[in-house]
PDB file of C-alpha atoms in Angstrom:
ATOM      1  CA  MET I  25      16.630  25.657 -12.992  1.00  0.00           C
ATOM      2  CA  SER I  26      12.388  25.463 -11.957  1.00  0.00           C
ATOM      3  CA  THR I  27      10.436  29.053 -12.100  1.00  0.00           C
ATOM      4  CA  LYS I  28       7.669  29.428  -9.496  1.00  0.00           C
ATOM      5  CA  ASP I  29       5.262  27.538 -11.537  1.00  0.00           C
ATOM      6  CA  GLU I  30       7.267  24.389 -12.501  1.00  0.00           C
ATOM      7  CA  VAL I  31       7.249  23.989  -7.705  1.00  0.00           C
ATOM      8  CA  PHE I  32       3.745  24.571  -8.395  1.00  0.00           C
ATOM      9  CA  GLU I  33       2.912  22.425 -10.763  1.00  0.00           C
ATOM     10  CA  LYS I  34       5.217  19.644  -9.203  1.00  0.00           C
ATOM     11  CA  VAL I  35       3.410  20.494  -5.280  1.00  0.00           C
ATOM     12  CA  LYS I  36      -0.049  20.051  -7.162  1.00  0.00           C
ATOM     13  CA  GLU I  37       0.550  17.324  -8.054  1.00  0.00           C
ATOM     14  CA  ALA I  38       2.190  15.505  -5.074  1.00  0.00           C
ATOM     15  CA  LEU I  39      -0.847  16.648  -3.005  1.00  0.00           C
ATOM     16  CA  ILE I  40      -3.234  15.585  -5.705  1.00  0.00           C
ATOM     17  CA  ASP I  41      -1.918  12.479  -5.707  1.00  0.00           C
ATOM     18  CA  ALA I  42      -1.560  12.423  -2.121  1.00  0.00           C
ATOM     19  CA  LEU I  43      -5.168  13.384  -0.750  1.00  0.00           C
ATOM     20  CA  GLY I  44      -6.504  12.483  -3.915  1.00  0.00           C
ATOM     21  CA  VAL I  45      -8.252  16.097  -3.891  1.00  0.00           C
ATOM     22  CA  ASP I  46      -9.487  17.186  -7.290  1.00  0.00           C
ATOM     23  CA  ASP I  47      -7.491  19.282  -9.438  1.00  0.00           C
ATOM     24  CA  ASP I  48      -9.249  22.726  -8.838  1.00  0.00           C
ATOM     25  CA  GLU I  49      -9.140  22.485  -4.988  1.00  0.00           C
ATOM     26  CA  VAL I  50      -5.219  22.712  -4.956  1.00  0.00           C
ATOM     27  CA  THR I  51      -5.525  26.583  -5.225  1.00  0.00           C
ATOM     28  CA  PRO I  52      -2.314  28.806  -3.682  1.00  0.00           C
ATOM     29  CA  GLU I  53      -4.443  30.109  -1.191  1.00  0.00           C
ATOM     30  CA  ALA I  54      -5.870  26.494   0.500  1.00  0.00           C
ATOM     31  CA  THR I  55      -4.732  25.116   3.867  1.00  0.00           C
ATOM     32  CA  MET I  56      -3.615  21.692   2.961  1.00  0.00           C
ATOM     33  CA  VAL I  57      -5.523  20.958   6.982  1.00  0.00           C
ATOM     34  CA  GLY I  58      -9.126  23.353   6.713  1.00  0.00           C
ATOM     35  CA  ASP I  59      -9.711  23.019   3.105  1.00  0.00           C
ATOM     36  CA  LEU I  60      -7.567  20.081   1.179  1.00  0.00           C
ATOM     37  CA  GLY I  61      -8.664  18.034   5.004  1.00  0.00           C
ATOM     38  CA  ALA I  62      -5.025  16.437   5.408  1.00  0.00           C
ATOM     39  CA  GLU I  63      -4.054  14.951   8.654  1.00  0.00           C
ATOM     40  CA  SER I  64      -1.204  14.195  10.551  1.00  0.00           C
ATOM     41  CA  ILE I  65      -0.438  10.205   8.125  1.00  0.00           C
ATOM     42  CA  ASP I  66      -0.721  12.528   4.920  1.00  0.00           C
ATOM     43  CA  PHE I  67       2.202  15.103   5.484  1.00  0.00           C
ATOM     44  CA  LEU I  68       4.281  12.691   5.483  1.00  0.00           C
ATOM     45  CA  ASP I  69       3.243  11.059   2.717  1.00  0.00           C
ATOM     46  CA  ILE I  70       3.338  14.582   1.282  1.00  0.00           C
ATOM     47  CA  VAL I  71       6.811  14.926   2.621  1.00  0.00           C
ATOM     48  CA  PHE I  72       7.714  11.449   0.395  1.00  0.00           C
ATOM     49  CA  LYS I  73       6.788  12.528  -2.497  1.00  0.00           C
ATOM     50  CA  LEU I  74       8.367  16.331  -2.830  1.00  0.00           C
ATOM     51  CA  GLU I  75      11.886  14.855  -1.488  1.00  0.00           C
ATOM     52  CA  LYS I  76      11.002  12.441  -4.617  1.00  0.00           C
ATOM     53  CA  GLY I  77       9.974  15.284  -6.663  1.00  0.00           C
ATOM     54  CA  PHE I  78      12.224  17.670  -6.552  1.00  0.00           C
ATOM     55  CA  ASN I  79      14.947  15.528  -5.001  1.00  0.00           C
ATOM     56  CA  ILE I  80      15.809  17.107  -1.837  1.00  0.00           C
ATOM     57  CA  GLN I  81      16.538  16.165   2.009  1.00  0.00           C
ATOM     58  CA  ILE I  82      12.828  17.637   3.588  1.00  0.00           C
ATOM     59  CA  PRO I  83      13.423  17.410   7.762  1.00  0.00           C
ATOM     60  CA  ARG I  84      10.325  17.577  10.091  1.00  0.00           C
ATOM     61  CA  ASP I  85      11.143  20.300  12.167  1.00  0.00           C
ATOM     62  CA  GLU I  86      11.902  22.872   9.167  1.00  0.00           C
ATOM     63  CA  LEU I  87       7.946  22.451   7.561  1.00  0.00           C
ATOM     64  CA  PHE I  88       6.526  21.167  11.317  1.00  0.00           C
ATOM     65  CA  PRO I  89       8.241  22.618  14.479  1.00  0.00           C
ATOM     66  CA  ASP I  90       6.355  20.599  16.633  1.00  0.00           C
ATOM     67  CA  ASP I  91       9.672  21.494  18.895  1.00  0.00           C
ATOM     68  CA  ILE I  92       8.735  25.269  19.540  1.00  0.00           C
ATOM     69  CA  LEU I  93       5.332  23.895  19.654  1.00  0.00           C
ATOM     70  CA  THR I  94       5.257  21.840  22.716  1.00  0.00           C
ATOM     71  CA  ASN I  95       7.964  24.123  24.298  1.00  0.00           C
ATOM     72  CA  ALA I  96       6.816  25.903  28.475  1.00  0.00           C
ATOM     73  CA  GLU I  97      10.007  28.538  27.436  1.00  0.00           C
ATOM     74  CA  TYR I  98       7.951  29.953  24.046  1.00  0.00           C
ATOM     75  CA  VAL I  99       3.805  28.770  24.650  1.00  0.00           C
ATOM     76  CA  GLN I 100       2.360  29.620  27.838  1.00  0.00           C
ATOM     77  CA  ASN I 101      -1.476  29.228  28.481  1.00  0.00           C
ATOM     78  CA  GLY I 102      -2.088  27.259  24.446  1.00  0.00           C
ATOM     79  CA  ARG I 103      -1.037  30.861  23.788  1.00  0.00           C
ATOM     80  CA  VAL I 104       2.734  31.836  21.425  1.00  0.00           C
ATOM     81  CA  THR I 105       4.487  34.419  22.885  1.00  0.00           C
ATOM     82  CA  ASP I 106       6.168  36.412  21.618  1.00  0.00           C
ATOM     83  CA  SER I 107       9.919  35.109  21.441  1.00  0.00           C
ATOM     84  CA  GLY I 108       8.177  32.031  20.047  1.00  0.00           C
ATOM     85  CA  ILE I 109       6.229  33.763  17.323  1.00  0.00           C
ATOM     86  CA  ALA I 110       9.872  35.289  17.203  1.00  0.00           C
ATOM     87  CA  LEU I 111      11.615  31.713  17.037  1.00  0.00           C
ATOM     88  CA  LEU I 112       8.891  30.392  14.913  1.00  0.00           C
ATOM     89  CA  LYS I 113       9.668  33.108  11.847  1.00  0.00           C
ATOM     90  CA  GLN I 114      12.992  32.663  11.345  1.00  0.00           C
ATOM     91  CA  ARG I 115      12.476  28.837  11.378  1.00  0.00           C
ATOM     92  CA  MET I 116       9.817  29.037   8.602  1.00  0.00           C
ATOM     93  CA  PRO I 117       9.978  32.212   6.744  1.00  0.00           C
ATOM     94  CA  PHE I 118       8.141  30.769   3.978  1.00  0.00           C
ATOM     95  CA  ALA I 119       4.783  30.574   6.150  1.00  0.00           C
ATOM     96  CA  ASP I 120       3.810  33.499   5.486  1.00  0.00           C
ATOM     97  CA  LEU I 121       2.234  34.659   9.752  1.00  0.00           C
ATOM     98  CA  SER I 122       0.757  37.673  10.179  1.00  0.00           C
ATOM     99  CA  LYS I 123      -2.626  36.393  10.819  1.00  0.00           C
ATOM    100  CA  PHE I 124      -1.390  33.828  13.430  1.00  0.00           C
ATOM    101  CA  GLU I 125       0.077  36.180  15.558  1.00  0.00           C
ATOM    102  CA  LYS I 126      -3.286  37.992  15.389  1.00  0.00           C
ATOM    103  CA  ASN I 127      -4.079  35.615  17.931  1.00  0.00           C
ATOM    104  CA  PRO I 128      -1.273  32.938  18.012  1.00  0.00           C
ATOM    105  CA  VAL I 129      -2.999  29.852  19.665  1.00  0.00           C
ATOM    106  CA  VAL I 130      -1.205  26.799  19.719  1.00  0.00           C
ATOM    107  CA  GLN I 131      -4.265  24.565  18.758  1.00  0.00           C
ATOM    108  CA  ASP I 132      -5.133  26.499  15.563  1.00  0.00           C
ATOM    109  CA  PHE I 133      -0.545  26.374  14.045  1.00  0.00           C
ATOM    110  CA  GLY I 134      -2.230  22.750  12.161  1.00  0.00           C
ATOM    111  CA  ASN I 135      -4.304  24.556  10.148  1.00  0.00           C
ATOM    112  CA  LEU I 136      -2.117  27.725   9.921  1.00  0.00           C
ATOM    113  CA  LEU I 137      -0.112  26.173   6.344  1.00  0.00           C
ATOM    114  CA  THR I 138      -0.935  26.464   2.689  1.00  0.00           C
ATOM    115  CA  VAL I 139       0.148  26.000  -0.541  1.00  0.00           C
ATOM    116  CA  GLN I 140       1.667  28.752  -1.060  1.00  0.00           C
ATOM    117  CA  ASP I 141       2.928  28.314   2.145  1.00  0.00           C
ATOM    118  CA  LEU I 142       4.360  24.251   0.422  1.00  0.00           C
ATOM    119  CA  CYS I 143       5.092  26.321  -2.708  1.00  0.00           C
ATOM    120  CA  ASN I 144       8.039  28.548  -1.016  1.00  0.00           C
ATOM    121  CA  TYR I 145       9.428  26.352   1.231  1.00  0.00           C
ATOM    122  CA  ILE I 146      10.434  23.974  -1.673  1.00  0.00           C
ATOM    123  CA  ALA I 147      11.025  27.551  -3.937  1.00  0.00           C
ATOM    124  CA  ALA I 148      13.632  28.523  -1.707  1.00  0.00           C
ATOM    125  CA  LYS I 149      15.214  24.128  -1.091  1.00  0.00           C
ATOM    126  CA  VAL I 150      15.002  24.423  -5.250  1.00  0.00           C
ATOM    127  CA  GLY I 151      16.294  27.746  -6.132  1.00  0.00           C
ATOM    128  CA  ALA I 152      13.667  28.346  -8.003  1.00  0.00           C
ATOM    129  CA  VAL I 153      12.777  31.990 -10.086  1.00  0.00           C
TER     130      VAL I 153
ATOM    131  CA  MET T  12      -5.246 -16.282  16.667  1.00  0.00           C
ATOM    132  CA  ARG T  13      -3.904 -13.470  15.061  1.00  0.00           C
ATOM    133  CA  TRP T  14      -3.090 -13.644  11.269  1.00  0.00           C
ATOM    134  CA  PHE T  15      -0.014 -14.026  10.052  1.00  0.00           C
ATOM    135  CA  LEU T  16      -0.398 -13.894   5.935  1.00  0.00           C
ATOM    136  CA  ILE T  17       2.501 -14.708   4.708  1.00  0.00           C
ATOM    137  CA  ASP T  18       4.411 -17.808   5.196  1.00  0.00           C
ATOM    138  CA  ARG T  19       7.408 -17.465   5.499  1.00  0.00           C
ATOM    139  CA  PHE T  20      10.690 -14.898   4.600  1.00  0.00           C
ATOM    140  CA  GLU T  21      13.199 -15.681   1.697  1.00  0.00           C
ATOM    141  CA  GLU T  22      14.987 -13.231   1.727  1.00  0.00           C
ATOM    142  CA  PHE T  23      15.541 -10.448   3.913  1.00  0.00           C
ATOM    143  CA  ILE T  24      17.940  -7.070   4.235  1.00  0.00           C
ATOM    144  CA  SER T  25      17.503  -4.931   6.984  1.00  0.00           C
ATOM    145  CA  GLY T  26      16.183  -1.505   6.184  1.00  0.00           C
ATOM    146  CA  GLN T  27      16.000  -2.115   2.769  1.00  0.00           C
ATOM    147  CA  ARG T  28      13.565  -4.650   1.632  1.00  0.00           C
ATOM    148  CA  ALA T  29      12.954  -8.044   1.257  1.00  0.00           C
ATOM    149  CA  THR T  30      10.644 -11.830  -0.531  1.00  0.00           C
ATOM    150  CA  ALA T  31       8.115 -13.298   1.818  1.00  0.00           C
ATOM    151  CA  VAL T  32       5.857 -16.250   0.682  1.00  0.00           C
ATOM    152  CA  LYS T  33       2.875 -17.185   1.137  1.00  0.00           C
ATOM    153  CA  ALA T  34       1.091 -20.309  -0.540  1.00  0.00           C
ATOM    154  CA  VAL T  35      -3.362 -20.197  -0.996  1.00  0.00           C
ATOM    155  CA  ALA T  36      -4.751 -23.070   0.402  1.00  0.00           C
ATOM    156  CA  MET T  37      -8.455 -24.676   0.301  1.00  0.00           C
ATOM    157  CA  THR T  38      -8.498 -25.317   3.346  1.00  0.00           C
ATOM    158  CA  GLU T  39      -7.404 -22.083   4.042  1.00  0.00           C
ATOM    159  CA  PRO T  40     -11.977 -20.680   5.284  1.00  0.00           C
ATOM    160  CA  SER T  41     -11.347 -17.140   4.584  1.00  0.00           C
ATOM    161  CA  VAL T  42     -11.391 -18.764   0.698  1.00  0.00           C
ATOM    162  CA  ASP T  43     -12.801 -21.462   1.096  1.00  0.00           C
ATOM    163  CA  ASP T  44     -15.800 -19.728   2.415  1.00  0.00           C
ATOM    164  CA  TYR T  45     -15.558 -15.852   0.472  1.00  0.00           C
ATOM    165  CA  SER T  46     -16.966 -16.814  -2.687  1.00  0.00           C
ATOM    166  CA  VAL T  47     -19.069 -19.484  -2.776  1.00  0.00           C
ATOM    167  CA  THR T  48     -18.153 -22.069  -5.630  1.00  0.00           C
ATOM    168  CA  TYR T  49     -15.441 -19.076  -6.694  1.00  0.00           C
ATOM    169  CA  PRO T  50     -12.566 -19.819  -4.674  1.00  0.00           C
ATOM    170  CA  ARG T  51      -9.998 -16.826  -4.086  1.00  0.00           C
ATOM    171  CA  PHE T  52      -7.441 -15.917  -1.778  1.00  0.00           C
ATOM    172  CA  PRO T  53      -9.241 -12.037  -0.973  1.00  0.00           C
ATOM    173  CA  SER T  54      -7.096  -8.962  -1.748  1.00  0.00           C
ATOM    174  CA  SER T  55      -8.193  -7.584   0.986  1.00  0.00           C
ATOM    175  CA  LEU T  56      -5.449 -10.267   2.228  1.00  0.00           C
ATOM    176  CA  ILE T  57      -3.180  -9.760   0.070  1.00  0.00           C
ATOM    177  CA  VAL T  58      -2.561  -6.268   0.751  1.00  0.00           C
ATOM    178  CA  GLU T  59      -2.636  -7.159   4.027  1.00  0.00           C
ATOM    179  CA  GLY T  60      -0.472 -10.111   4.941  1.00  0.00           C
ATOM    180  CA  ILE T  61       2.245  -7.188   2.022  1.00  0.00           C
ATOM    181  CA  ALA T  62       1.545  -4.651   5.094  1.00  0.00           C
ATOM    182  CA  GLN T  63       2.724  -7.404   7.324  1.00  0.00           C
ATOM    183  CA  ALA T  64       5.863  -8.201   5.467  1.00  0.00           C
ATOM    184  CA  GLY T  65       6.337  -3.816   4.967  1.00  0.00           C
ATOM    185  CA  GLY T  66       5.269  -4.275   8.847  1.00  0.00           C
ATOM    186  CA  ILE T  67       8.279  -6.322   9.738  1.00  0.00           C
ATOM    187  CA  LEU T  68      10.807  -4.821   7.727  1.00  0.00           C
ATOM    188  CA  VAL T  69      10.577  -1.359   8.894  1.00  0.00           C
ATOM    189  CA  SER T  70       9.674  -3.097  12.529  1.00  0.00           C
ATOM    190  CA  GLN T  71      13.468  -4.343  12.676  1.00  0.00           C
ATOM    191  CA  ILE T  72      14.778  -1.887  10.698  1.00  0.00           C
ATOM    192  CA  ASN T  73      14.585  -0.401  15.248  1.00  0.00           C
ATOM    193  CA  ASP T  74      15.115  -3.603  17.196  1.00  0.00           C
ATOM    194  CA  PHE T  75      10.942  -3.878  17.072  1.00  0.00           C
ATOM    195  CA  LYS T  76      11.441  -1.246  19.376  1.00  0.00           C
ATOM    196  CA  ASN T  77       9.155   1.123  17.500  1.00  0.00           C
ATOM    197  CA  ARG T  78       5.665   0.394  17.341  1.00  0.00           C
ATOM    198  CA  VAL T  79       4.803   0.150  13.294  1.00  0.00           C
ATOM    199  CA  VAL T  80       1.267   0.744  12.491  1.00  0.00           C
ATOM    200  CA  LEU T  81      -0.579   0.541   8.621  1.00  0.00           C
ATOM    201  CA  ALA T  82      -1.674   4.088   8.211  1.00  0.00           C
ATOM    202  CA  LYS T  83      -2.779   4.679   4.474  1.00  0.00           C
ATOM    203  CA  ILE T  84      -2.862   2.596   1.535  1.00  0.00           C
ATOM    204  CA  ASN T  85      -1.988   4.748  -1.408  1.00  0.00           C
ATOM    205  CA  HIS T  86      -2.797   3.305  -3.997  1.00  0.00           C
ATOM    206  CA  SER T  87      -3.611  -0.695  -4.827  1.00  0.00           C
ATOM    207  CA  ALA T  88      -4.511  -2.645  -7.940  1.00  0.00           C
ATOM    208  CA  PHE T  89      -4.875  -5.840  -8.508  1.00  0.00           C
ATOM    209  CA  HIS T  90      -4.867  -8.204 -12.183  1.00  0.00           C
ATOM    210  CA  PHE T  91      -6.098 -11.192 -11.211  1.00  0.00           C
ATOM    211  CA  PHE T  92      -7.171 -13.869  -8.776  1.00  0.00           C
ATOM    212  CA  ALA T  93      -4.820 -15.299  -6.727  1.00  0.00           C
ATOM    213  CA  THR T  94      -6.685 -19.157  -6.638  1.00  0.00           C
ATOM    214  CA  PRO T  95      -6.210 -22.194  -3.759  1.00  0.00           C
ATOM    215  CA  GLY T  96      -2.339 -23.986  -5.307  1.00  0.00           C
ATOM    216  CA  ASP T  97      -0.677 -20.718  -5.909  1.00  0.00           C
ATOM    217  CA  ARG T  98       2.339 -19.548  -4.107  1.00  0.00           C
ATOM    218  CA  LEU T  99       2.306 -15.909  -3.931  1.00  0.00           C
ATOM    219  CA  VAL T 100       6.518 -14.217  -3.344  1.00  0.00           C
ATOM    220  CA  ILE T 101       6.048 -10.483  -1.557  1.00  0.00           C
ATOM    221  CA  ASP T 102       8.339  -8.347  -2.730  1.00  0.00           C
ATOM    222  CA  VAL T 103       8.387  -5.451  -0.102  1.00  0.00           C
ATOM    223  CA  GLU T 104      10.936  -2.244  -0.052  1.00  0.00           C
ATOM    224  CA  ILE T 105      10.734   0.585   2.094  1.00  0.00           C
ATOM    225  CA  LEU T 106      11.145   3.763  -0.275  1.00  0.00           C
ATOM    226  CA  ASN T 107      11.297   6.465   2.029  1.00  0.00           C
ATOM    227  CA  LEU T 108      11.674   6.794   6.083  1.00  0.00           C
ATOM    228  CA  GLN T 109      11.227   9.407   7.682  1.00  0.00           C
ATOM    229  CA  GLU T 110      11.808   9.733  12.220  1.00  0.00           C
ATOM    230  CA  PHE T 111       8.085   9.290  12.253  1.00  0.00           C
ATOM    231  CA  GLY T 112       7.159   6.651   9.214  1.00  0.00           C
ATOM    232  CA  ALA T 113       7.727   5.407   6.107  1.00  0.00           C
ATOM    233  CA  VAL T 114       6.824   4.403   3.166  1.00  0.00           C
ATOM    234  CA  VAL T 115       7.053   0.937   1.627  1.00  0.00           C
ATOM    235  CA  SER T 116       5.921  -0.688  -2.302  1.00  0.00           C
ATOM    236  CA  GLY T 117       4.671  -3.807  -2.582  1.00  0.00           C
ATOM    237  CA  MET T 118       3.792  -6.465  -5.120  1.00  0.00           C
ATOM    238  CA  ALA T 119       3.203 -10.232  -5.375  1.00  0.00           C
ATOM    239  CA  ARG T 120       3.620 -12.338  -7.720  1.00  0.00           C
ATOM    240  CA  VAL T 121       2.723 -15.321  -9.559  1.00  0.00           C
ATOM    241  CA  ASP T 122       4.736 -17.337 -11.383  1.00  0.00           C
ATOM    242  CA  GLY T 123       6.751 -14.547 -12.071  1.00  0.00           C
ATOM    243  CA  ARG T 124       2.814 -13.083 -13.196  1.00  0.00           C
ATOM    244  CA  ILE T 125       2.788  -9.725 -11.382  1.00  0.00           C
ATOM    245  CA  GLN T 126      -0.693 -10.354  -8.762  1.00  0.00           C
ATOM    246  CA  SER T 127      -0.913  -6.347  -7.760  1.00  0.00           C
ATOM    247  CA  GLU T 128       1.099  -3.370  -6.041  1.00  0.00           C
ATOM    248  CA  VAL T 129       0.461  -1.795  -3.526  1.00  0.00           C
ATOM    249  CA  GLU T 130       2.048   1.626  -2.109  1.00  0.00           C
ATOM    250  CA  LEU T 131       1.520   1.677   1.970  1.00  0.00           C
ATOM    251  CA  VAL T 132       2.720   4.473   4.695  1.00  0.00           C
ATOM    252  CA  PHE T 133       3.470   2.875   7.609  1.00  0.00           C
ATOM    253  CA  ALA T 134       2.830   5.582  10.607  1.00  0.00           C
ATOM    254  CA  TYR T 135       4.662   5.090  14.316  1.00  0.00           C
ATOM    255  CA  LEU T 136       2.927   4.968  17.283  1.00  0.00           C
ATOM    256  CA  GLY T 137       3.608   8.049  19.294  1.00  0.00           C
ATOM    257  CA  ASN T 138       4.427   9.123  22.889  1.00  0.00           C
ATOM    258  CA  GLU T 139       0.337   9.646  23.170  1.00  0.00           C
ATOM    259  CA  PHE T 140       0.187   5.982  22.925  1.00  0.00           C
ATOM    260  CA  GLU T 141       2.496   4.982  25.484  1.00  0.00           C
ATOM    261  CA  GLY T 142       2.284   0.835  27.339  1.00  0.00           C
ATOM    262  CA  VAL T 143       0.585   0.277  24.666  1.00  0.00           C
ATOM    263  CA  GLN T 144       1.803  -2.915  23.692  1.00  0.00           C
ATOM    264  CA  LEU T 145       1.029  -4.062  19.782  1.00  0.00           C
ATOM    265  CA  PHE T 146       2.494  -7.804  20.040  1.00  0.00           C
ATOM    266  CA  GLU T 147       3.816  -9.837  24.102  1.00  0.00           C
ATOM    267  CA  PRO T 148       7.412  -9.516  22.125  1.00  0.00           C
ATOM    268  CA  GLY T 149       8.526 -12.721  23.609  1.00  0.00           C
ATOM    269  CA  GLY T 150       5.658 -14.133  21.003  1.00  0.00           C
ATOM    270  CA  PHE T 151       6.005 -11.507  18.765  1.00  0.00           C
ATOM    271  CA  CYS T 152       9.992 -12.939  18.307  1.00  0.00           C
ATOM    272  CA  ARG T 153       7.752 -16.717  17.751  1.00  0.00           C
ATOM    273  CA  VAL T 154       6.555 -15.785  15.425  1.00  0.00           C
ATOM    274  CA  LEU T 155       9.698 -14.441  13.553  1.00  0.00           C
ATOM    275  CA  ARG T 156      11.947 -17.076  14.172  1.00  0.00           C
ATOM    276  CA  CYS T 157       8.658 -19.304  12.918  1.00  0.00           C
ATOM    277  CA  LEU T 158       8.669 -17.064   9.190  1.00  0.00           C
ATOM    278  CA  LYS T 159      12.168 -17.867   9.735  1.00  0.00           C
ATOM    279  CA  LEU T 160      13.565 -14.133   9.670  1.00  0.00           C
ATOM    280  CA  PHE T 161      16.718 -14.910  11.888  1.00  0.00           C
ATOM    281  CA  ASP T 162      17.373 -17.784   8.791  1.00  0.00           C
ATOM    282  CA  VAL T 163      17.977 -15.400   6.194  1.00  0.00           C
ATOM    283  CA  GLY T 164      17.364 -12.244   7.716  1.00  0.00           C
ATOM    284  CA  VAL T 165      20.598  -9.865   6.813  1.00  0.00           C
ATOM    285  CA  ASN T 166      22.269  -6.337   7.465  1.00  0.00           C
ATOM    286  CA  PRO T 167      23.295  -4.312   3.592  1.00  0.00           C
ATOM    287  CA  ASP T 168      26.628  -5.535   4.807  1.00  0.00           C
ATOM    288  CA  GLY T 169      25.150  -9.661   4.326  1.00  0.00           C
ATOM    289  CA  THR T 170      25.939 -10.110   8.030  1.00  0.00           C
ATOM    290  CA  PRO T 171      23.573 -12.132   9.695  1.00  0.00           C
ATOM    291  CA  ILE T 172      20.946  -9.632  11.274  1.00  0.00           C
ATOM    292  CA  HIS T 173      20.085 -10.741  14.958  1.00  0.00           C
ATOM    293  CA  VAL T 174      17.768 -11.718  18.008  1.00  0.00           C
ATOM    294  CA  PRO T 175      17.733  -8.163  19.700  1.00  0.00           C
ATOM    295  CA  GLN T 176      17.984  -8.972  23.399  1.00  0.00           C
ATOM    296  CA  HIS T 177      14.585  -7.474  24.782  1.00  0.00           C
ATOM    297  CA  MET T 178      12.891 -10.493  22.181  1.00  0.00           C
ATOM    298  CA  LEU T 179      14.908 -12.280  24.135  1.00  0.00           C
ATOM    299  CA  ASP T 180      14.340 -11.557  27.312  1.00  0.00           C
ATOM    300  CA  ALA T 181      10.879 -11.889  26.848  1.00  0.00           C
ATOM    301  CA  GLU T 182      11.760 -15.332  25.498  1.00  0.00           C
ATOM    302  CA  ARG T 183      12.545 -16.833  28.369  1.00  0.00           C
ATOM    303  CA  PHE T 184      11.048 -14.566  31.240  1.00  0.00           C
ATOM    304  CA  ASP T 185       7.829 -16.745  28.738  1.00  0.00           C
ATOM    305  CA  LEU T 186       9.666 -20.545  29.601  1.00  0.00           C
ATOM    306  CA  GLU T 187      11.035 -19.363  32.877  1.00  0.00           C
ATOM    307  CA  LYS T 188       6.789 -19.094  33.743  1.00  0.00           C
ATOM    308  CA  TYR T 189       5.080 -22.694  31.641  1.00  0.00           C
ATOM    309  CA  ASP T 190       8.353 -24.406  33.255  1.00  0.00           C
ATOM    310  CA  GLN T 191       7.187 -23.167  36.329  1.00  0.00           C
ATOM    311  CA  TYR T 192       2.910 -24.516  35.398  1.00  0.00           C
ATOM    312  CA  PHE T 193       4.501 -27.627  34.964  1.00  0.00           C
ATOM    313  CA  ALA T 194       6.142 -27.946  37.840  1.00  0.00           C
ATOM    314  CA  SER T 195       2.374 -26.714  39.735  1.00  0.00           C
ATOM    315  CA  GLN T 196       0.449 -29.583  37.340  1.00  0.00           C
ATOM    316  CA  ALA T 197       2.762 -31.804  38.518  1.00  0.00           C
ATOM    317  CA  ALA T 198       3.207 -31.277  41.509  1.00  0.00           C
ATOM    318  CA  SER T 199      -0.554 -31.304  42.013  1.00  0.00           C
TER     319      SER T 199
END
């Protein structure tokens, strides 16, 4: 069984490899898009590296809830509704949505995911302690 | 014309891997003109050849209905120059297949020696590119026939792969168009 530190180190390695970022840029607080410069295509590569590194399957909708963010039932006037937020929390228990919740503009969602969120997701998948 | 940077497939297992060949010739302007007095096949074009083989491998999974584009070159290494007379044997393998694209490894060898190694990320164009057609289907089908894809291509269980119906329809449409053109020329 991996420890959370081991998960972080492996995630860091995957991000350095996929994004060409420096070792010291990959901090738990760094956002994938804003701080590390990840583009949509990079996530395909990152998912591959994480699946390979941890021997797990990562269904896309677990990390990227596009189906919620494009559903008129959960998005009104470019903002995620209360029921949408509730569903996001249920779908993404690993992510800290507290900031987003205060001003849930859909277009800001892409810059929400941090390295720590990713580590939390993986840790839950592999049962890290 | 488009550049086709592989000459033919020698092995093709749907959804898994493929082997293609590319013969490097002095008659190619890209070889002759690239570096005066030292003809060699540019490494960038070798990557493109590997990407063409890999792209076809990924695209065939869905009967060439997905619009597959090369999105990223993860790693590339070139160990020596490919020069006229060399026969590049290109191996591509799907490492990871996802809903939105695929990761493919590629290697080119000359006489068994590894000439280049790459890892490529392919993406499927999404709905925002609705209506964008990368290839004219009838023409693309003829290219795939020229590359011997349907001669050597098999499914993982060994059964041959077939030309998709939508491509056969496109070929038939093209032929009818040509027939009409030649008939009108003969009549005038």
